[in-house]
PDB file of C-alpha atoms in Angstrom:
ATOM      1  CA  LEU A   1     105.947  93.547  87.656  1.00  0.00           C
ATOM      2  CA  GLY A   2     108.967  93.196  89.131  1.00  0.00           C
ATOM      3  CA  ILE A   3     112.200  91.843  89.837  1.00  0.00           C
ATOM      4  CA  PRO A   4     111.926  89.414  92.415  1.00  0.00           C
ATOM      5  CA  ALA A   5     113.931  90.702  95.299  1.00  0.00           C
ATOM      6  CA  GLU A   6     115.299  89.325  98.838  1.00  0.00           C
ATOM      7  CA  PRO A   7     113.136  91.606 101.050  1.00  0.00           C
ATOM      8  CA  LEU A   8     113.871  94.840 100.813  1.00  0.00           C
ATOM      9  CA  PHE A   9     113.745  95.304 104.398  1.00  0.00           C
ATOM     10  CA  ARG A  10     115.605  92.796 104.991  1.00  0.00           C
ATOM     11  CA  SER A  11     118.817  94.390 102.545  1.00  0.00           C
ATOM     12  CA  SER A  12     121.967  95.671 103.043  1.00  0.00           C
ATOM     13  CA  TYR A  13     119.808  99.595 101.868  1.00  0.00           C
ATOM     14  CA  VAL A  14     120.342 103.415 101.877  1.00  0.00           C
ATOM     15  CA  ALA A  15     116.945 104.956 102.684  1.00  0.00           C
ATOM     16  CA  LEU A  16     115.720 109.128 102.479  1.00  0.00           C
ATOM     17  CA  GLN A  17     116.018 110.677 106.043  1.00  0.00           C
ATOM     18  CA  LEU A  18     113.061 112.559 106.909  1.00  0.00           C
ATOM     19  CA  ASN A  19     113.765 115.372 109.113  1.00  0.00           C
ATOM     20  CA  GLY A  20     109.953 116.981 109.205  1.00  0.00           C
ATOM     21  CA  ASP A  21     110.195 119.678 106.759  1.00  0.00           C
ATOM     22  CA  GLU A  22     107.729 118.634 103.495  1.00  0.00           C
ATOM     23  CA  LEU A  23     109.744 117.242  99.994  1.00  0.00           C
ATOM     24  CA  ARG A  24     107.853 117.993  97.040  1.00  0.00           C
ATOM     25  CA  THR A  25     108.047 117.196  93.859  1.00  0.00           C
ATOM     26  CA  GLU A  26     109.787 119.257  90.491  1.00  0.00           C
ATOM     27  CA  ALA A  27     105.864 118.857  88.864  1.00  0.00           C
ATOM     28  CA  SER A  28     102.479 118.236  89.270  1.00  0.00           C
ATOM     29  CA  TYR A  29      99.821 115.346  88.480  1.00  0.00           C
ATOM     30  CA  ASN A  30      96.449 115.520  86.336  1.00  0.00           C
ATOM     31  CA  LEU A  31      94.769 112.488  87.910  1.00  0.00           C
ATOM     32  CA  THR A  32      91.809 113.353  86.981  1.00  0.00           C
ATOM     33  CA  ASN A  33      89.848 110.823  86.342  1.00  0.00           C
ATOM     34  CA  SER A  34      91.838 108.026  87.714  1.00  0.00           C
ATOM     35  CA  ASP A  35      91.992 105.730  89.918  1.00  0.00           C
ATOM     36  CA  PHE A  36      95.014 105.662  91.709  1.00  0.00           C
ATOM     37  CA  ALA A  37      97.193 104.258  94.384  1.00  0.00           C
ATOM     38  CA  PHE A  38     100.513 104.959  96.896  1.00  0.00           C
ATOM     39  CA  GLY A  39     102.659 101.928  98.268  1.00  0.00           C
ATOM     40  CA  MET A  40     106.443 103.241 100.434  1.00  0.00           C
ATOM     41  CA  TRP A  41     108.570 101.137 103.206  1.00  0.00           C
ATOM     42  CA  LEU A  42     108.412 103.975 106.433  1.00  0.00           C
ATOM     43  CA  TYR A  43     109.787 103.711 108.549  1.00  0.00           C
ATOM     44  CA  ARG A  44     107.295 105.922 111.494  1.00  0.00           C
ATOM     45  CA  GLN A  45     109.490 108.361 114.250  1.00  0.00           C
ATOM     46  CA  THR A  46     107.394 110.755 114.946  1.00  0.00           C
ATOM     47  CA  ASP A  47     103.229 111.812 113.713  1.00  0.00           C
ATOM     48  CA  GLY A  48     102.777 114.020 110.897  1.00  0.00           C
ATOM     49  CA  ASN A  49     102.246 113.611 107.313  1.00  0.00           C
ATOM     50  CA  ILE A  50     103.247 110.819 105.512  1.00  0.00           C
ATOM     51  CA  ILE A  51     102.061 112.027 101.659  1.00  0.00           C
ATOM     52  CA  SER A  52     100.585 113.597  99.892  1.00  0.00           C
ATOM     53  CA  LEU A  53      98.876 114.718  96.717  1.00  0.00           C
ATOM     54  CA  GLY A  54      96.677 117.670  95.485  1.00  0.00           C
ATOM     55  CA  SER A  55      96.440 121.631  95.977  1.00  0.00           C
ATOM     56  CA  THR A  56      95.224 122.298  99.735  1.00  0.00           C
ATOM     57  CA  ASP A  57      91.716 122.618  98.631  1.00  0.00           C
ATOM     58  CA  ASP A  58      92.031 119.960  97.435  1.00  0.00           C
ATOM     59  CA  LYS A  59      93.930 116.944  98.391  1.00  0.00           C
ATOM     60  CA  MET A  60      94.792 113.008  98.830  1.00  0.00           C
ATOM     61  CA  SER A  61      97.431 113.264 101.997  1.00  0.00           C
ATOM     62  CA  LEU A  62      97.752 110.029 104.422  1.00  0.00           C
ATOM     63  CA  PHE A  63      99.086 111.273 107.872  1.00  0.00           C
ATOM     64  CA  THR A  64      98.728 110.395 111.327  1.00  0.00           C
ATOM     65  CA  HIS A  65      98.936 112.432 115.012  1.00  0.00           C
ATOM     66  CA  ASP A  66      98.685 111.908 118.713  1.00  0.00           C
ATOM     67  CA  GLY A  67     101.240 108.370 119.498  1.00  0.00           C
ATOM     68  CA  GLY A  68     100.676 107.059 114.703  1.00  0.00           C
ATOM     69  CA  LYS A  69      96.891 106.919 114.524  1.00  0.00           C
ATOM     70  CA  ILE A  70      96.575 107.068 111.312  1.00  0.00           C
ATOM     71  CA  ALA A  71      93.896 109.016 109.142  1.00  0.00           C
ATOM     72  CA  ALA A  72      93.509 109.994 105.693  1.00  0.00           C
ATOM     73  CA  ARG A  73      91.910 112.792 103.227  1.00  0.00           C
ATOM     74  CA  VAL A  74      90.641 113.021 100.299  1.00  0.00           C
ATOM     75  CA  GLY A  75      89.149 116.711  99.447  1.00  0.00           C
ATOM     76  CA  ASP A  76      89.340 119.270 101.504  1.00  0.00           C
ATOM     77  CA  ASP A  77      88.842 119.526 105.748  1.00  0.00           C
ATOM     78  CA  ASN A  78      85.533 118.000 106.102  1.00  0.00           C
ATOM     79  CA  ASP A  79      86.074 115.062 104.211  1.00  0.00           C
ATOM     80  CA  VAL A  80      89.395 113.814 107.125  1.00  0.00           C
ATOM     81  CA  TYR A  81      88.648 109.136 107.793  1.00  0.00           C
ATOM     82  CA  ASP A  82      90.482 107.817 111.094  1.00  0.00           C
ATOM     83  CA  ALA A  83      91.525 104.950 110.267  1.00  0.00           C
ATOM     84  CA  GLY A  84      91.482 104.393 114.470  1.00  0.00           C
ATOM     85  CA  ALA A  85      94.714 102.320 114.135  1.00  0.00           C
ATOM     86  CA  THR A  86      98.205 102.619 114.852  1.00  0.00           C
ATOM     87  CA  LEU A  87     100.909 102.457 112.973  1.00  0.00           C
ATOM     88  CA  PRO A  88     103.661 101.379 114.073  1.00  0.00           C
ATOM     89  CA  ALA A  89     107.200 102.873 115.538  1.00  0.00           C
ATOM     90  CA  ASP A  90     110.874 102.493 114.823  1.00  0.00           C
ATOM     91  CA  ILE A  91     109.669  99.417 113.057  1.00  0.00           C
ATOM     92  CA  TRP A  92     109.941  99.345 109.225  1.00  0.00           C
ATOM     93  CA  THR A  93     107.127  98.637 107.544  1.00  0.00           C
ATOM     94  CA  TYR A  94     105.497  99.006 104.124  1.00  0.00           C
ATOM     95  CA  ILE A  95     101.611 101.239 103.621  1.00  0.00           C
ATOM     96  CA  GLY A  96      99.926 101.078 100.742  1.00  0.00           C
ATOM     97  CA  ILE A  97      96.905 102.939  99.720  1.00  0.00           C
ATOM     98  CA  THR A  98      93.994 102.901  96.816  1.00  0.00           C
ATOM     99  CA  TYR A  99      91.792 105.225  95.603  1.00  0.00           C
ATOM    100  CA  LYS A 100      89.538 104.056  93.133  1.00  0.00           C
ATOM    101  CA  ARG A 101      86.560 106.219  91.130  1.00  0.00           C
ATOM    102  CA  LYS A 102      82.488 106.281  91.102  1.00  0.00           C
ATOM    103  CA  ASN A 103      82.080 104.241  87.772  1.00  0.00           C
ATOM    104  CA  ALA A 104      78.489 102.679  86.960  1.00  0.00           C
ATOM    105  CA  ASN A 105      78.799  99.739  88.982  1.00  0.00           C
ATOM    106  CA  ASP A 106      79.234 101.406  92.004  1.00  0.00           C
ATOM    107  CA  PRO A 107      77.906 105.505  92.765  1.00  0.00           C
ATOM    108  CA  GLN A 108      80.973 105.694  95.712  1.00  0.00           C
ATOM    109  CA  ASN A 109      84.576 106.891  96.026  1.00  0.00           C
ATOM    110  CA  ARG A 110      86.437 105.117  97.672  1.00  0.00           C
ATOM    111  CA  ILE A 111      89.709 104.241  99.772  1.00  0.00           C
ATOM    112  CA  SER A 112      90.958 101.261 101.225  1.00  0.00           C
ATOM    113  CA  MET A 113      94.720 101.550 103.915  1.00  0.00           C
ATOM    114  CA  PHE A 114      96.801  99.152 104.234  1.00  0.00           C
ATOM    115  CA  TYR A 115     100.015  98.008 106.560  1.00  0.00           C
ATOM    116  CA  VAL A 116     102.557  95.470 107.119  1.00  0.00           C
ATOM    117  CA  ASN A 117     105.077  95.428 110.472  1.00  0.00           C
ATOM    118  CA  ALA A 118     108.541  93.760 108.177  1.00  0.00           C
ATOM    119  CA  GLU A 119     109.611  92.171 111.238  1.00  0.00           C
ATOM    120  CA  THR A 120     106.346  91.023 113.174  1.00  0.00           C
ATOM    121  CA  GLY A 121     105.212  89.140 110.677  1.00  0.00           C
ATOM    122  CA  THR A 122     103.698  89.630 106.743  1.00  0.00           C
ATOM    123  CA  THR A 123     100.367  89.321 107.556  1.00  0.00           C
ATOM    124  CA  PRO A 124      98.814  93.000 106.276  1.00  0.00           C
ATOM    125  CA  VAL A 125      96.580  95.368 108.871  1.00  0.00           C
ATOM    126  CA  TYR A 126      93.685  96.627 106.967  1.00  0.00           C
ATOM    127  CA  VAL A 127      92.842  99.746 108.828  1.00  0.00           C
ATOM    128  CA  GLY A 128      90.038 100.879 106.328  1.00  0.00           C
ATOM    129  CA  ASP A 129      88.700  98.355 103.517  1.00  0.00           C
ATOM    130  CA  ASN A 130      86.941 100.927 101.078  1.00  0.00           C
ATOM    131  CA  ILE A 131      85.035 103.967 102.478  1.00  0.00           C
ATOM    132  CA  PRO A 132      83.606 106.039 101.524  1.00  0.00           C
ATOM    133  CA  ALA A 133      85.263 108.822  99.991  1.00  0.00           C
ATOM    134  CA  GLY A 134      84.930 112.209  98.703  1.00  0.00           C
ATOM    135  CA  ASP A 135      85.147 113.514  95.233  1.00  0.00           C
ATOM    136  CA  LEU A 136      88.892 114.369  94.601  1.00  0.00           C
ATOM    137  CA  LYS A 137      90.176 116.350  91.476  1.00  0.00           C
ATOM    138  CA  GLY A 138      93.821 114.222  92.092  1.00  0.00           C
ATOM    139  CA  HIS A 139      95.958 118.027  90.248  1.00  0.00           C
ATOM    140  CA  GLY A 140      99.055 118.889  91.338  1.00  0.00           C
ATOM    141  CA  LYS A 141     102.426 118.136  93.698  1.00  0.00           C
ATOM    142  CA  LEU A 142     103.552 115.030  94.965  1.00  0.00           C
ATOM    143  CA  THR A 143     104.866 115.856  98.627  1.00  0.00           C
ATOM    144  CA  ILE A 144     106.636 113.566 101.313  1.00  0.00           C
ATOM    145  CA  GLY A 145     107.197 114.342 104.672  1.00  0.00           C
ATOM    146  CA  GLY A 146     106.523 117.645 106.987  1.00  0.00           C
ATOM    147  CA  ASP A 147     104.090 118.837 109.842  1.00  0.00           C
ATOM    148  CA  GLY A 148     106.761 117.560 112.187  1.00  0.00           C
ATOM    149  CA  LEU A 149     106.847 113.966 110.613  1.00  0.00           C
ATOM    150  CA  LYS A 150     110.580 112.565 111.204  1.00  0.00           C
ATOM    151  CA  GLY A 151     111.650 108.785 110.492  1.00  0.00           C
ATOM    152  CA  MET A 152     113.401 107.082 107.454  1.00  0.00           C
ATOM    153  CA  MET A 153     111.473 106.308 103.415  1.00  0.00           C
ATOM    154  CA  ARG A 154     112.244 103.650 101.032  1.00  0.00           C
ATOM    155  CA  GLU A 155     110.515 102.467  97.897  1.00  0.00           C
ATOM    156  CA  LEU A 156     108.060 105.068  97.090  1.00  0.00           C
ATOM    157  CA  THR A 157     105.543 104.151  94.632  1.00  0.00           C
ATOM    158  CA  LEU A 158     102.679 106.377  92.706  1.00  0.00           C
ATOM    159  CA  TRP A 159      99.932 103.547  90.364  1.00  0.00           C
ATOM    160  CA  ASN A 160      97.078 106.095  87.895  1.00  0.00           C
ATOM    161  CA  VAL A 161      95.325 103.005  87.315  1.00  0.00           C
ATOM    162  CA  GLU A 162      93.110 100.736  89.684  1.00  0.00           C
ATOM    163  CA  LYS A 163      95.378  98.348  92.336  1.00  0.00           C
ATOM    164  CA  THR A 164      94.091  96.846  94.702  1.00  0.00           C
ATOM    165  CA  THR A 165      95.767  96.462  98.012  1.00  0.00           C
ATOM    166  CA  THR A 166      96.323  92.739  97.521  1.00  0.00           C
ATOM    167  CA  GLU A 167      98.924  93.916  94.867  1.00  0.00           C
ATOM    168  CA  LEU A 168      99.599  96.304  96.907  1.00  0.00           C
ATOM    169  CA  TYR A 169     100.817  93.479  99.341  1.00  0.00           C
ATOM    170  CA  GLU A 170     102.394  90.985  96.870  1.00  0.00           C
ATOM    171  CA  THR A 171     104.795  93.168  94.793  1.00  0.00           C
ATOM    172  CA  ARG A 172     106.374  94.712  98.410  1.00  0.00           C
ATOM    173  CA  ASP A 173     109.807  93.275  98.274  1.00  0.00           C
ATOM    174  CA  GLN A 174     109.643  94.240  94.688  1.00  0.00           C
ATOM    175  CA  ILE A 175     111.952  96.279  92.371  1.00  0.00           C
ATOM    176  CA  LYS A 176     109.811  98.114  89.448  1.00  0.00           C
ATOM    177  CA  ALA A 177     110.685  98.088  86.474  1.00  0.00           C
ATOM    178  CA  ALA A 178     110.426 102.230  85.292  1.00  0.00           C
ATOM    179  CA  TYR A 179     108.411 101.164  82.308  1.00  0.00           C
ATOM    180  CA  THR A 180     105.498  98.711  84.254  1.00  0.00           C
ATOM    181  CA  PRO A 181     101.829  99.914  83.170  1.00  0.00           C
ATOM    182  CA  GLY A 182     100.426 101.866  85.151  1.00  0.00           C
ATOM    183  CA  LEU A 183     103.827 103.393  87.150  1.00  0.00           C
ATOM    184  CA  VAL A 184     103.478 106.675  86.676  1.00  0.00           C
ATOM    185  CA  GLY A 185     105.984 107.691  90.183  1.00  0.00           C
ATOM    186  CA  TYR A 186     108.512 105.597  91.103  1.00  0.00           C
ATOM    187  CA  TRP A 187     111.521 107.042  94.002  1.00  0.00           C
ATOM    188  CA  ARG A 188     113.625 104.471  94.858  1.00  0.00           C
ATOM    189  CA  MET A 189     115.139 107.032  97.249  1.00  0.00           C
ATOM    190  CA  ASP A 190     118.710 104.951  97.101  1.00  0.00           C
ATOM    191  CA  GLU A 191     121.459 107.796  95.814  1.00  0.00           C
ATOM    192  CA  GLY A 192     122.691 107.541  99.120  1.00  0.00           C
ATOM    193  CA  HIS A 193     124.429 111.147  98.436  1.00  0.00           C
ATOM    194  CA  GLY A 194     123.144 114.752  96.696  1.00  0.00           C
ATOM    195  CA  THR A 195     120.265 116.700  97.004  1.00  0.00           C
ATOM    196  CA  THR A 196     117.377 114.758  94.340  1.00  0.00           C
ATOM    197  CA  ILE A 197     115.424 112.200  94.857  1.00  0.00           C
ATOM    198  CA  TYR A 198     116.438 110.620  91.676  1.00  0.00           C
ATOM    199  CA  ASP A 199     111.835 109.684  90.016  1.00  0.00           C
ATOM    200  CA  LYS A 200     112.650 106.064  88.111  1.00  0.00           C
ATOM    201  CA  SER A 201     109.639 105.968  86.033  1.00  0.00           C
ATOM    202  CA  ARG A 202     108.189 109.803  84.503  1.00  0.00           C
ATOM    203  CA  SER A 203     111.535 111.281  86.197  1.00  0.00           C
ATOM    204  CA  ARG A 204     109.636 114.068  87.937  1.00  0.00           C
ATOM    205  CA  HIS A 205     112.450 114.219  90.784  1.00  0.00           C
ATOM    206  CA  MET A 206     112.481 115.647  94.302  1.00  0.00           C
ATOM    207  CA  LEU A 207     115.221 118.556  95.284  1.00  0.00           C
ATOM    208  CA  MET A 208     115.728 118.883  99.209  1.00  0.00           C
ATOM    209  CA  PRO A 209     117.359 122.058 100.729  1.00  0.00           C
ATOM    210  CA  THR A 210     120.752 119.499 102.425  1.00  0.00           C
ATOM    211  CA  GLU A 211     121.393 116.303 101.935  1.00  0.00           C
ATOM    212  CA  SER A 212     119.292 113.823 104.663  1.00  0.00           C
ATOM    213  CA  TRP A 213     119.990 110.528 103.854  1.00  0.00           C
ATOM    214  CA  TYR A 214     120.383 106.819 106.027  1.00  0.00           C
ATOM    215  CA  ILE A 215     122.758 104.293 105.356  1.00  0.00           C
ATOM    216  CA  ASN A 216     122.859 101.151 106.433  1.00  0.00           C
ATOM    217  CA  ASN A 217     126.011  99.254 105.083  1.00  0.00           C
ATOM    218  CA  ARG A 218     126.781  96.232 105.832  1.00  0.00           C
ATOM    219  CA  ASN A 219     130.361  95.255 104.848  1.00  0.00           C
ATOM    220  CA  LEU A 220     131.082  91.259 102.981  1.00  0.00           C
ATOM    221  CA  ALA A 221     134.265  89.473 102.388  1.00  0.00           C
ATOM    222  CA  ALA A 222     135.655  86.714 100.691  1.00  0.00           C
ATOM    223  CA  HIS A 223     138.240  84.139 102.500  1.00  0.00           C
ATOM    224  CA  LEU A 224     140.112  83.185  99.424  1.00  0.00           C
ATOM    225  CA  ALA A 225     141.941  79.919 100.435  1.00  0.00           C
ATOM    226  CA  GLY A 226     144.111  79.678  96.971  1.00  0.00           C
ATOM    227  CA  THR A 227     142.739  76.393  95.719  1.00  0.00           C
ATOM    228  CA  GLU A 228     138.892  77.907  94.722  1.00  0.00           C
ATOM    229  CA  PRO A 229     138.453  80.124  92.780  1.00  0.00           C
ATOM    230  CA  ILE A 230     135.652  82.403  93.385  1.00  0.00           C
ATOM    231  CA  LYS A 231     132.634  82.140  90.267  1.00  0.00           C
ATOM    232  CA  VAL A 232     129.383  84.188  89.603  1.00  0.00           C
ATOM    233  CA  ASP A 233     126.961  84.097  87.737  1.00  0.00           C
ATOM    234  CA  ILE A 234     126.659  86.797  85.670  1.00  0.00           C
ATOM    235  CA  ARG A 235     123.224  85.638  83.662  1.00  0.00           C
ATOM    236  CA  ASN A 236     121.760  86.373  87.306  1.00  0.00           C
ATOM    237  CA  PHE A 237     122.499  90.125  87.498  1.00  0.00           C
ATOM    238  CA  CYS A 238     120.136  93.019  86.270  1.00  0.00           C
ATOM    239  CA  PRO A 239     122.355  96.262  86.444  1.00  0.00           C
ATOM    240  CA  ARG A 240     119.918  99.711  85.042  1.00  0.00           C
ATOM    241  CA  ALA A 241     120.553 101.631  82.276  1.00  0.00           C
ATOM    242  CA  THR A 242     121.301 104.056  84.585  1.00  0.00           C
ATOM    243  CA  ASP A 243     125.118 101.870  86.803  1.00  0.00           C
ATOM    244  CA  HIS A 244     127.934 101.528  86.525  1.00  0.00           C
ATOM    245  CA  TYR A 245     129.590  98.801  87.299  1.00  0.00           C
ATOM    246  CA  ALA A 246     133.509  96.835  85.711  1.00  0.00           C
TER     247      ALA A 246
END
């Protein structure tokens, strides 16, 4: 499912800075007749749209309002589920949401949502579990931010296969391979420069009007005593095809 890594919220990181305006993919998605799921790390500072997919009259969106209250829309403006829970502010939180289409065994579409606080616990908080949902075409552009949302985001994934909230939770700290089955969108948001947010999976990139990155570097150094060399086992490195190294 991915490459085990140090928990992403504890390591040095770069993240996308959200300034209240929306960002969207250049290309559209067509998830008609597909289950799908989102997962992401979010540092929420204000309310607004977290993520949405679809058109004006037919979309799935996750957003907060009135001081962090979590809500999801599936379909038109009338198909809104208010979770009755508050998403923490000013702290890194992993959020997962799944959409399972109706089938022969279950005549009802269903959504499930959870979040987990990166600093105060490892137990997921479920704010919706198999909640009945409306029909959704799942056709349109992917949008993040907007409606005044400020904060940071990183490691956004989009899946077009059935994913359980447990699977999203258990892989929240893993770097995904671009060829992972069912992964149709993967924005690591670790560029740290430029105005392009690269999709590592299907090249559906997002463009920013101006650079907006949050960078939290740790400057480390090795002490050379003059008597023993420093040895690095390069077998533990997994460079990507796009990495530069020497």
